[in-house]
mmCIF file of C-alpha atoms and ligand atoms in Angstrom:
data_model
loop_
_atom_site.group_PDB
_atom_site.id
_atom_site.type_symbol
_atom_site.label_atom_id
_atom_site.label_comp_id
_atom_site.label_asym_id
_atom_site.label_seq_id
_atom_site.Cartn_x
_atom_site.Cartn_y
_atom_site.Cartn_z
ATOM 1 C CA MET A 532 -6.321 26.136 7.663
ATOM 2 C CA ILE A 533 -3.560 25.636 10.241
ATOM 3 C CA ASP A 534 -4.609 22.015 10.753
ATOM 4 C CA GLU A 535 -4.618 21.458 6.984
ATOM 5 C CA LEU A 536 -1.136 22.901 6.688
ATOM 6 C CA ARG A 537 0.049 20.726 9.551
ATOM 7 C CA ALA A 538 -1.494 17.625 7.943
ATOM 8 C CA TYR A 539 0.133 18.506 4.624
ATOM 9 C CA LEU A 540 3.580 19.035 6.144
ATOM 10 C CA SER A 541 3.319 15.843 8.178
ATOM 11 C CA TRP A 542 2.329 13.861 5.092
ATOM 12 C CA ALA A 543 4.972 15.451 2.878
ATOM 13 C CA GLU A 544 7.768 14.903 5.383
ATOM 14 C CA ASP A 545 6.787 11.314 6.102
ATOM 15 C CA ALA A 546 6.518 10.591 2.402
ATOM 16 C CA GLY A 547 10.162 11.595 2.072
ATOM 17 C CA MET A 548 9.738 15.117 0.690
ATOM 18 C CA GLN A 549 11.932 17.901 1.946
ATOM 19 C CA ILE A 550 10.422 21.039 3.381
ATOM 20 C CA VAL A 551 12.651 23.779 1.982
ATOM 21 C CA ALA A 552 10.599 26.952 2.455
ATOM 22 C CA SER A 553 12.659 29.431 4.443
ATOM 23 C CA GLY A 554 9.803 31.755 5.277
ATOM 24 C CA LEU A 555 6.239 32.634 4.469
ATOM 25 C CA ARG A 556 5.636 33.864 0.974
ATOM 26 C CA PRO A 557 2.701 36.190 0.456
ATOM 27 C CA GLN A 558 0.270 34.947 -2.162
ATOM 28 C CA ALA A 559 1.703 31.448 -2.335
ATOM 29 C CA PRO A 560 -0.077 29.640 -5.152
ATOM 30 C CA ALA A 561 -3.120 27.789 -3.847
ATOM 31 C CA THR A 562 -1.765 24.503 -5.237
ATOM 32 C CA ALA A 563 1.271 24.749 -2.930
ATOM 33 C CA MET A 564 -0.963 23.774 -0.005
ATOM 34 C CA LYS A 565 -3.068 21.204 -1.787
ATOM 35 C CA LEU A 566 -3.548 18.143 0.366
ATOM 36 C CA PRO A 567 -2.734 14.843 -1.303
ATOM 37 C CA LEU A 568 -5.530 13.028 -3.030
ATOM 38 C CA LEU A 569 -6.029 9.396 -2.193
ATOM 39 C CA GLU A 570 -4.904 8.439 -5.700
ATOM 40 C CA GLU A 571 -1.672 10.344 -5.138
ATOM 41 C CA VAL A 572 -1.075 8.492 -1.869
ATOM 42 C CA ARG A 573 -1.787 5.188 -3.623
ATOM 43 C CA ALA A 574 0.589 6.159 -6.433
ATOM 44 C CA GLN A 575 3.279 6.968 -3.875
ATOM 45 C CA ILE A 576 3.030 3.412 -2.547
ATOM 46 C CA GLY A 577 3.583 1.994 -6.029
ATOM 47 C CA GLU A 578 4.483 -1.697 -6.163
ATOM 48 C CA CYS A 579 5.947 -1.308 -2.690
ATOM 49 C CA THR A 580 8.990 -3.271 -1.522
ATOM 50 C CA ARG A 581 9.765 -1.028 1.477
ATOM 51 C CA CYS A 582 9.293 -3.836 3.993
ATOM 52 C CA LYS A 583 9.413 -7.622 4.035
ATOM 53 C CA LEU A 584 5.623 -8.003 3.874
ATOM 54 C CA HIS A 585 5.753 -7.474 0.109
ATOM 55 C CA LYS A 586 7.293 -10.922 -0.319
ATOM 56 C CA GLY A 587 4.153 -12.877 0.545
ATOM 57 C CA ARG A 588 1.387 -10.574 -0.589
ATOM 58 C CA HIS A 589 -1.030 -11.037 -3.465
ATOM 59 C CA ASN A 590 -2.416 -7.498 -3.355
ATOM 60 C CA ILE A 591 -1.689 -4.214 -1.638
ATOM 61 C CA VAL A 592 -4.826 -3.511 0.399
ATOM 62 C CA PHE A 593 -4.973 0.272 0.307
ATOM 63 C CA GLY A 594 -8.428 1.272 1.550
ATOM 64 C CA VAL A 595 -12.028 1.712 0.460
ATOM 65 C CA GLY A 596 -14.867 4.126 0.940
ATOM 66 C CA ASP A 597 -15.804 7.745 0.624
ATOM 67 C CA PRO A 598 -12.722 9.869 -0.135
ATOM 68 C CA ARG A 599 -14.414 12.661 1.878
ATOM 69 C CA ALA A 600 -15.686 10.454 4.711
ATOM 70 C CA ARG A 601 -16.315 12.041 8.104
ATOM 71 C CA LEU A 602 -15.436 8.757 9.782
ATOM 72 C CA MET A 603 -12.402 6.529 9.189
ATOM 73 C CA PHE A 604 -12.036 2.995 10.559
ATOM 74 C CA VAL A 605 -8.472 1.721 10.942
ATOM 75 C CA GLY A 606 -7.898 -1.995 11.409
ATOM 76 C CA GLU A 607 -4.702 -3.942 11.928
ATOM 77 C CA ALA A 608 -3.651 -5.575 8.679
ATOM 78 C CA PRO A 609 -5.199 -7.444 5.766
ATOM 79 C CA GLY A 610 -6.070 -11.095 6.365
ATOM 80 C CA GLU A 611 -6.254 -13.832 3.772
ATOM 81 C CA ASP A 612 -9.547 -12.736 2.162
ATOM 82 C CA GLU A 613 -8.372 -9.129 2.006
ATOM 83 C CA ASP A 614 -5.003 -10.110 0.542
ATOM 84 C CA LEU A 615 -6.692 -12.153 -2.176
ATOM 85 C CA GLN A 616 -9.362 -9.572 -3.023
ATOM 86 C CA GLY A 617 -7.361 -6.363 -2.471
ATOM 87 C CA PHE A 618 -9.955 -4.728 -0.191
ATOM 88 C CA PRO A 619 -10.004 -4.309 3.600
ATOM 89 C CA PHE A 620 -12.495 -6.088 5.863
ATOM 90 C CA VAL A 621 -14.129 -8.342 3.279
ATOM 91 C CA GLY A 622 -14.020 -11.564 5.370
ATOM 92 C CA LYS A 623 -16.161 -12.596 8.351
ATOM 93 C CA ALA A 624 -14.911 -9.775 10.565
ATOM 94 C CA GLY A 625 -15.667 -7.400 7.687
ATOM 95 C CA GLY A 626 -19.258 -8.636 7.632
ATOM 96 C CA LEU A 627 -19.618 -7.683 11.276
ATOM 97 C CA LEU A 628 -17.915 -4.321 10.689
ATOM 98 C CA THR A 629 -20.506 -3.607 7.972
ATOM 99 C CA LYS A 630 -23.283 -4.384 10.486
ATOM 100 C CA MET A 631 -21.660 -2.042 13.020
ATOM 101 C CA ILE A 632 -21.555 0.742 10.421
ATOM 102 C CA GLU A 633 -25.180 0.124 9.468
ATOM 103 C CA ALA A 634 -26.215 0.178 13.134
ATOM 104 C CA MET A 635 -24.834 3.725 13.181
ATOM 105 C CA GLY A 636 -27.298 4.632 10.424
ATOM 106 C CA LEU A 637 -24.531 4.719 7.794
ATOM 107 C CA LYS A 638 -23.560 2.610 4.806
ATOM 108 C CA ARG A 639 -20.135 1.109 4.209
ATOM 109 C CA ASP A 640 -19.732 3.559 1.305
ATOM 110 C CA ASP A 641 -20.234 6.513 3.670
ATOM 111 C CA VAL A 642 -17.076 5.803 5.688
ATOM 112 C CA TYR A 643 -13.430 5.120 4.834
ATOM 113 C CA ILE A 644 -11.842 1.815 5.872
ATOM 114 C CA CYS A 645 -8.144 0.949 5.906
ATOM 115 C CA ASN A 646 -5.459 -0.739 7.993
ATOM 116 C CA THR A 647 -2.246 0.230 9.766
ATOM 117 C CA VAL A 648 -0.282 -1.794 7.198
ATOM 118 C CA LYS A 649 -1.329 -2.468 3.637
ATOM 119 C CA CYS A 650 0.099 -5.975 3.114
ATOM 120 C CA ARG A 651 -0.865 -9.229 4.846
ATOM 121 C CA PRO A 652 1.579 -10.419 7.518
ATOM 122 C CA PRO A 653 2.398 -14.135 7.199
ATOM 123 C CA ASN A 654 -0.055 -16.340 9.106
ATOM 124 C CA ASN A 655 -1.853 -13.180 10.251
ATOM 125 C CA ARG A 656 0.835 -12.363 12.819
ATOM 126 C CA ASN A 657 0.923 -8.814 14.174
ATOM 127 C CA PRO A 658 2.775 -6.317 11.989
ATOM 128 C CA GLU A 659 6.321 -5.713 13.235
ATOM 129 C CA PRO A 660 7.686 -2.254 14.153
ATOM 130 C CA ASP A 661 9.710 -1.853 10.919
ATOM 131 C CA GLU A 662 6.646 -2.797 8.850
ATOM 132 C CA LEU A 663 4.465 -0.320 10.675
ATOM 133 C CA GLU A 664 7.109 2.368 10.325
ATOM 134 C CA ALA A 665 7.407 1.767 6.581
ATOM 135 C CA CYS A 666 3.629 1.968 6.096
ATOM 136 C CA GLU A 667 2.613 4.698 8.547
ATOM 137 C CA PRO A 668 3.358 7.595 6.146
ATOM 138 C CA PHE A 669 0.669 6.210 3.847
ATOM 139 C CA LEU A 670 -1.878 6.021 6.647
ATOM 140 C CA LYS A 671 -1.002 9.643 7.412
ATOM 141 C CA GLY A 672 -1.405 10.412 3.705
ATOM 142 C CA GLN A 673 -4.837 8.802 3.711
ATOM 143 C CA LEU A 674 -5.796 10.895 6.739
ATOM 144 C CA ALA A 675 -4.477 14.078 5.115
ATOM 145 C CA ALA A 676 -6.458 13.275 1.948
ATOM 146 C CA VAL A 677 -9.745 12.201 3.525
ATOM 147 C CA LYS A 678 -9.590 14.562 6.512
ATOM 148 C CA PRO A 679 -12.028 12.553 8.639
ATOM 149 C CA GLU A 680 -13.531 14.204 11.684
ATOM 150 C CA VAL A 681 -13.188 11.000 13.709
ATOM 151 C CA ILE A 682 -10.990 7.881 13.582
ATOM 152 C CA VAL A 683 -12.121 4.579 15.095
ATOM 153 C CA THR A 684 -9.357 2.038 15.660
ATOM 154 C CA LEU A 685 -10.403 -1.592 15.606
ATOM 155 C CA GLY A 686 -8.632 -3.845 18.078
ATOM 156 C CA LYS A 687 -5.582 -3.832 20.237
ATOM 157 C CA PHE A 688 -2.904 -3.518 17.587
ATOM 158 C CA ALA A 689 -4.302 -0.503 15.714
ATOM 159 C CA ALA A 690 -4.966 1.404 18.937
ATOM 160 C CA GLN A 691 -1.597 0.631 20.493
ATOM 161 C CA ALA A 692 0.297 1.350 17.274
ATOM 162 C CA LEU A 693 -1.336 4.684 16.512
ATOM 163 C CA LEU A 694 -1.352 5.889 20.109
ATOM 164 C CA ARG A 695 2.109 4.541 20.998
ATOM 165 C CA ASP A 696 0.439 3.193 24.136
ATOM 166 C CA ASP A 697 0.747 -0.425 25.198
ATOM 167 C CA SER A 698 -2.201 -0.324 27.602
ATOM 168 C CA PRO A 699 -4.624 -3.202 27.044
ATOM 169 C CA VAL A 700 -7.367 -2.403 24.552
ATOM 170 C CA SER A 701 -9.895 -3.148 27.295
ATOM 171 C CA ARG A 702 -8.555 -0.029 29.035
ATOM 172 C CA LEU A 703 -8.056 2.082 25.896
ATOM 173 C CA ARG A 704 -11.507 1.503 24.422
ATOM 174 C CA GLY A 705 -14.280 3.927 25.119
ATOM 175 C CA HIS A 706 -11.955 6.885 25.794
ATOM 176 C CA TRP A 707 -11.306 9.688 23.333
ATOM 177 C CA ARG A 708 -7.695 10.145 22.230
ATOM 178 C CA GLU A 709 -6.073 11.903 19.229
ATOM 179 C CA TYR A 710 -3.942 10.861 16.275
ATOM 180 C CA GLU A 711 -2.607 13.554 13.926
ATOM 181 C CA ARG A 712 -4.849 15.945 15.906
ATOM 182 C CA ILE A 713 -7.966 13.994 14.887
ATOM 183 C CA PRO A 714 -10.238 12.637 17.652
ATOM 184 C CA LEU A 715 -9.730 8.879 17.886
ATOM 185 C CA MET A 716 -11.982 6.328 19.573
ATOM 186 C CA PRO A 717 -10.405 2.914 20.204
ATOM 187 C CA THR A 718 -12.795 -0.020 20.261
ATOM 188 C CA PHE A 719 -12.663 -3.811 20.035
ATOM 189 C CA HIS A 720 -11.941 -5.583 16.748
ATOM 190 C CA PRO A 721 -14.943 -7.217 15.052
ATOM 191 C CA ALA A 722 -12.976 -10.499 14.912
ATOM 192 C CA TYR A 723 -12.829 -10.391 18.725
ATOM 193 C CA LEU A 724 -16.579 -9.762 18.832
ATOM 194 C CA LEU A 725 -17.139 -12.864 16.705
ATOM 195 C CA ARG A 726 -15.336 -14.838 19.425
ATOM 196 C CA SER A 727 -16.839 -12.875 22.343
ATOM 197 C CA PRO A 728 -20.298 -11.663 21.294
ATOM 198 C CA GLY A 729 -21.010 -10.669 24.897
ATOM 199 C CA GLU A 730 -18.691 -7.668 24.355
ATOM 200 C CA LYS A 731 -20.812 -6.177 21.557
ATOM 201 C CA GLY A 732 -22.560 -3.822 23.998
ATOM 202 C CA LYS A 733 -19.250 -2.136 24.842
ATOM 203 C CA VAL A 734 -18.521 -1.530 21.159
ATOM 204 C CA TRP A 735 -22.011 -0.122 20.685
ATOM 205 C CA ASP A 736 -21.349 2.269 23.588
ATOM 206 C CA ASP A 737 -18.126 3.386 21.853
ATOM 207 C CA LEU A 738 -19.894 3.830 18.511
ATOM 208 C CA LYS A 739 -22.631 5.879 20.171
ATOM 209 C CA GLN A 740 -19.936 8.239 21.464
ATOM 210 C CA VAL A 741 -18.692 8.538 17.876
ATOM 211 C CA MET A 742 -22.225 9.216 16.599
ATOM 212 C CA LYS A 743 -22.628 11.927 19.221
ATOM 213 C CA LYS A 744 -19.353 13.561 18.172
ATOM 214 C CA LEU A 745 -20.507 13.492 14.520
ATOM 215 C CA ASN A 746 -24.009 14.720 15.405
ATOM 216 C CA LEU A 747 -25.557 11.581 13.957
ATOM 217 C CA PRO A 748 -29.030 10.742 15.280
ATOM 218 C CA LEU A 749 -28.916 8.153 18.072
ATOM 219 C CA PRO A 750 -31.548 5.414 17.913
ATOM 220 C CA LYS A 751 -34.264 5.844 20.545
HETATM 221 N N1 URA B 404 -8.694 -7.562 10.119
HETATM 222 C C1 URA B 404 -8.122 -6.344 9.996
HETATM 223 O O1 URA B 404 -7.602 -5.790 10.955
HETATM 224 N N2 URA B 404 -8.148 -5.772 8.795
HETATM 225 C C2 URA B 404 -8.721 -6.325 7.726
HETATM 226 O O2 URA B 404 -8.717 -5.709 6.659
HETATM 227 C C3 URA B 404 -9.313 -7.584 7.887
HETATM 228 C C4 URA B 404 -9.301 -8.184 9.078
#
């Protein structure tokens, strides 16, 4: 309950709402603590113009998957395919992400997939600090709505951005951290694995740690 309240307050504050309660009220109506639904978070984004990324986008790429997923994957930002289709990880890297999820004994529909920012940066450059700052409340809203038990960040940018840690992803990966009090496992980005397939074993090691945390059966 305390964690839910914390998630709600964090989401509400970041989404620009003011916390005005001056004390605890007995028998507060249950709805007062209702966590945001994903649709409410999406509605809050609207036809967003909060940062400069809106200028070049075709679609806001919000997120897909089970709104009650136990596992959330967070990538960097939409690429061209994602921008055109409006869904995260639908290009080549997305194909490999789907295989990673299936190797865990899950389906893509069983997890939730989103990005640190919801609009495609020009020429796939890294999101800039002001863009991340403008979009982070919505990532927090998605986390407060879905309440995953584990987050997996994909690639250097997502890990460094969420953890506020500029260590190389090769050092961050494989070690449990936390974001919004949720256990977070950084791992390599599937696009990197397409270029360096020899690194797939390390990602599988990271995913096995995630499976263990979620009590999912490990393959023999
Ligand atoms: N790379 C990402 O980080 N996110 C996507 O949605 C697609 C590719």
